[in-house]
XYZ file of C-alpha atoms in Angstrom:
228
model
C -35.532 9.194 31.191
C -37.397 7.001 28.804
C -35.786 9.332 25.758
C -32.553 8.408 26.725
C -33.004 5.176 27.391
C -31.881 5.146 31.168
C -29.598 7.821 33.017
C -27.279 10.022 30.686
C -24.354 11.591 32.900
C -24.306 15.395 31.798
C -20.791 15.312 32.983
C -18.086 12.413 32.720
C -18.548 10.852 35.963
C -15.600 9.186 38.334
C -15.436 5.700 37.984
C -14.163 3.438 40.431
C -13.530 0.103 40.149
C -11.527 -2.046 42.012
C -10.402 -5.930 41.112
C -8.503 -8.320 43.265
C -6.643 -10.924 43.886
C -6.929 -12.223 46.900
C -4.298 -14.879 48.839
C -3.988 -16.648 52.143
C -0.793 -15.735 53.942
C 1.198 -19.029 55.484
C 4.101 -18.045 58.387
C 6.894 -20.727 58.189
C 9.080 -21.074 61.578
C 12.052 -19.377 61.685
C 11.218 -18.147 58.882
C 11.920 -14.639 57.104
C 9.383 -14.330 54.341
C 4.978 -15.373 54.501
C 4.499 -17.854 51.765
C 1.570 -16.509 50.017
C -0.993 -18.766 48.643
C -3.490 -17.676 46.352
C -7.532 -18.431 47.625
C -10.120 -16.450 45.230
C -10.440 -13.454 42.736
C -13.287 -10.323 43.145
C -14.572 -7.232 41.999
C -15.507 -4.874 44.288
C -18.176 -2.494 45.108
C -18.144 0.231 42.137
C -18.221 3.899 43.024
C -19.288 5.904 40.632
C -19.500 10.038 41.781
C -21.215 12.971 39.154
C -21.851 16.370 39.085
C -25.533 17.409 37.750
C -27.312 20.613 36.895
C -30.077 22.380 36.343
C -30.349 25.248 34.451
C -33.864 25.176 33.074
C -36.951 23.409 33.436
C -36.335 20.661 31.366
C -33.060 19.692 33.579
C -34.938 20.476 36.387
C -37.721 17.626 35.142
C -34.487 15.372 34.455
C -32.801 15.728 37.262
C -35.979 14.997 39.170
C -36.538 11.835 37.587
C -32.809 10.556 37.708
C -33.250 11.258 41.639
C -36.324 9.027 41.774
C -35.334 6.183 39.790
C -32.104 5.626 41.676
C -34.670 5.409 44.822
C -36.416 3.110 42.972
C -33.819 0.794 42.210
C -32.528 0.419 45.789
C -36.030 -0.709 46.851
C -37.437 -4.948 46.101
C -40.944 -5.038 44.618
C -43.498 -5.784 47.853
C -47.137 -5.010 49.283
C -48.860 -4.803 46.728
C -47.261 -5.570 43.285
C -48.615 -8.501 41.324
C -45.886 -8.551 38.418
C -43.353 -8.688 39.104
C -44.574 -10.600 42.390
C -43.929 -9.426 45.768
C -40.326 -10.492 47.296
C -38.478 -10.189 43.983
C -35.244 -8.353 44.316
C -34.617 -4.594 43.141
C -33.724 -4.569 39.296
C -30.670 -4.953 37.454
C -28.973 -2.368 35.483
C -26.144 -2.045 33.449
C -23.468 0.663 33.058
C -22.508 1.566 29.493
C -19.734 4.329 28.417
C -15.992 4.924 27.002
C -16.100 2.226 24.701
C -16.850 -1.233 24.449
C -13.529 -2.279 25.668
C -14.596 0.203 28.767
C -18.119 -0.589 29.953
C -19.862 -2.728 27.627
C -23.794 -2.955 29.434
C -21.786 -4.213 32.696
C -24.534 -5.931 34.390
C -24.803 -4.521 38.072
C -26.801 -3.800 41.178
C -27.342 -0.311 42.796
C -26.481 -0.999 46.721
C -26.607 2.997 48.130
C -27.036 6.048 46.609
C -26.258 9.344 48.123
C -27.453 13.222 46.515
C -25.935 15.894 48.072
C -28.794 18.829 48.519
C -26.136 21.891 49.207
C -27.939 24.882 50.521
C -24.898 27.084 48.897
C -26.445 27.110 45.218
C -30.240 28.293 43.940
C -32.588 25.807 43.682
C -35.213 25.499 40.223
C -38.722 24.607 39.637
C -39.672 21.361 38.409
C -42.963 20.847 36.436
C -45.427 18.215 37.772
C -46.137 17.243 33.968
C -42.458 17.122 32.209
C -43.454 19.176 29.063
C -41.035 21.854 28.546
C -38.864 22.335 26.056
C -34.722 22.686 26.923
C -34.169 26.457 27.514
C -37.399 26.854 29.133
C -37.667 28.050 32.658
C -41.534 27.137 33.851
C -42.975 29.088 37.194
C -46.030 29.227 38.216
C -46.659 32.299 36.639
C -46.309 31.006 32.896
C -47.712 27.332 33.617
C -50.953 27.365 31.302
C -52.251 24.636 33.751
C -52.063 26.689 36.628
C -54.736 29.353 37.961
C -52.535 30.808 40.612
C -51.564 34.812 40.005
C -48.633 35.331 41.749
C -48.591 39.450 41.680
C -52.507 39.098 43.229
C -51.274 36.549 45.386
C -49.225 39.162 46.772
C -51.333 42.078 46.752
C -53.619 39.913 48.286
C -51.618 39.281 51.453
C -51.938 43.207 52.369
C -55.366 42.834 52.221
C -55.274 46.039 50.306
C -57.513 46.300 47.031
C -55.805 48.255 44.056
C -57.508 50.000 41.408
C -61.279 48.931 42.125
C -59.915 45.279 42.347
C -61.777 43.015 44.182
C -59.655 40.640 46.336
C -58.198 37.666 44.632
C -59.305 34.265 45.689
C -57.355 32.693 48.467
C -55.832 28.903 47.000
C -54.812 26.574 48.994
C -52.740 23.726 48.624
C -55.543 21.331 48.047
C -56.985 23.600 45.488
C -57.702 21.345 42.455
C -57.995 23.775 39.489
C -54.372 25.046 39.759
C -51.270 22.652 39.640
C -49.942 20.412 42.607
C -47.072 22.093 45.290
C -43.933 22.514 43.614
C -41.013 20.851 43.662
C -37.579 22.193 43.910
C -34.202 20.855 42.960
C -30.999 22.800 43.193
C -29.083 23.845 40.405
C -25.902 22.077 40.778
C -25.707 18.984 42.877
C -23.480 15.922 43.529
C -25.126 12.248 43.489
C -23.056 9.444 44.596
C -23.873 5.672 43.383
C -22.053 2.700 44.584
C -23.376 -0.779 43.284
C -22.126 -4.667 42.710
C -21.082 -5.813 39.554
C -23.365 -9.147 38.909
C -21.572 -12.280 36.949
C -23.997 -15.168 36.799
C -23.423 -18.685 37.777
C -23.758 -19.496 34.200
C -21.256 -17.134 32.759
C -18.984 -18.225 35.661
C -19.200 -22.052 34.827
C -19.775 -22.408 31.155
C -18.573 -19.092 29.392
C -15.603 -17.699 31.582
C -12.112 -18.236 30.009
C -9.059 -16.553 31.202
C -7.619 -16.548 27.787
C -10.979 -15.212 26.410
C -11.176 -12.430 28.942
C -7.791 -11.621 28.541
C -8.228 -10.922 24.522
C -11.351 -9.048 25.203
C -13.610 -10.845 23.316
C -15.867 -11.564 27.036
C -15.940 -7.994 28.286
C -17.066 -6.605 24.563
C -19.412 -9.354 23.394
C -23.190 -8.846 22.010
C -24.804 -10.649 24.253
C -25.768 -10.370 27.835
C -23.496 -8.120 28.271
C -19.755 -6.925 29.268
C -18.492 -9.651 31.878
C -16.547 -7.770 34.488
């Protein structure tokens, strides 16, 4: 993820975002209509719902890490960490795509995240060391780091020498020449992210204009990013 500078959607995503307007409803006596006054303005929770794959290692490694960052980010810093210090809140992130007049690095914090694991699809290797190439599909069998022969792994389970073969060497899983357990993820899955768009008291007080919003100029400018 650091090569592409955060998470890169391998398919356009659904976006939803919803703003409102929100007002007060007053019932007159004898009366046939509320008289609506208006109390505040909000944006609301944004969904946004994608479709990822994995057709190789190199996805595989990808999709891996995109599934572990977003666990990251729903989590505050604590225990142990010195810097930042313990207490401080999960990290912000911004949502860039379709334009500047679309998502201009909208500031915003991940609330949930749901992945859908279905057991209807296959499911691929990932690599403990992300190394491979795109196109490359990495097993144990073709791992230089790894000591492990599946086909006398095998033979060695029917206890049955072949050829003058002496039996292979049982491994374990805490065997430290060859490489750690795999991990699996499946080759088409659904991840679900909702989050809060974040506007700072600053921007609020000394840099939101109606006018200016309304032109464009706050949701595309260069600095600190698109103002929902």
């Amino acid at each position: 993820m650091r090569a592409t500078g955060g998470i890169v959607f391998p398919y356009t995503p659904s976006i939803q975002v919803t703003y409102a307007a929100h007002y007060d409803p007053t019932e007159l006596t004898h009366s046939n209509y509320k008289i609506f006054q208006y109390k505040s303005s909000s944006v609301d929770t944004i969904n946004i719902t994608c479709d990822f794959t994995a057709q190789d290692t190199y996805e595989a490694n990808y999709l891996l890490a995109v599934i572990h960052f977003l666990r990251s980010v729903t989590k505050m810093f604590y225990g142990q960490d010195k810097l930042p210090k313990s207490g401080t809140p999960p990290p912000l992130c911004y949502l860039t795509g379709m334009g500047e007049y679309q998502f201009n690095n909208h500031p915003l914090v991940v609330s949930t995240f749901t992945m859908n694991l279905p057991n209807e699809v296959d499911y691929i290797r990932a690599t403990p060391n992300p190394s491979s190439p795109p196109g490359v599909n990495q097993s144990a069998a073709n791992n230089k780091n790894n000591d492990i022969d599946p086909a006398a792994d095998r033979k060695f389970g029917s206890c049955v020498p072949e050829g003058g073969e002496k039996p292979p060497t049982k491994f374990t899983s805490n065997n430290k020449g060859g490489t750690v357990e795999p991990t699996y993820v499946p080759t088409k899955m659904q991840i679900q992210i909702n989050a809060y768009p974040i506007v700072t008291r600053n921007d609020i007080s000394n840099k939101f204009s109606l006018r200016d919003y309304a032109t464009g100029a706050l949701i595309n400018r260069k600095s600190g990013g698109g103002m929902w």
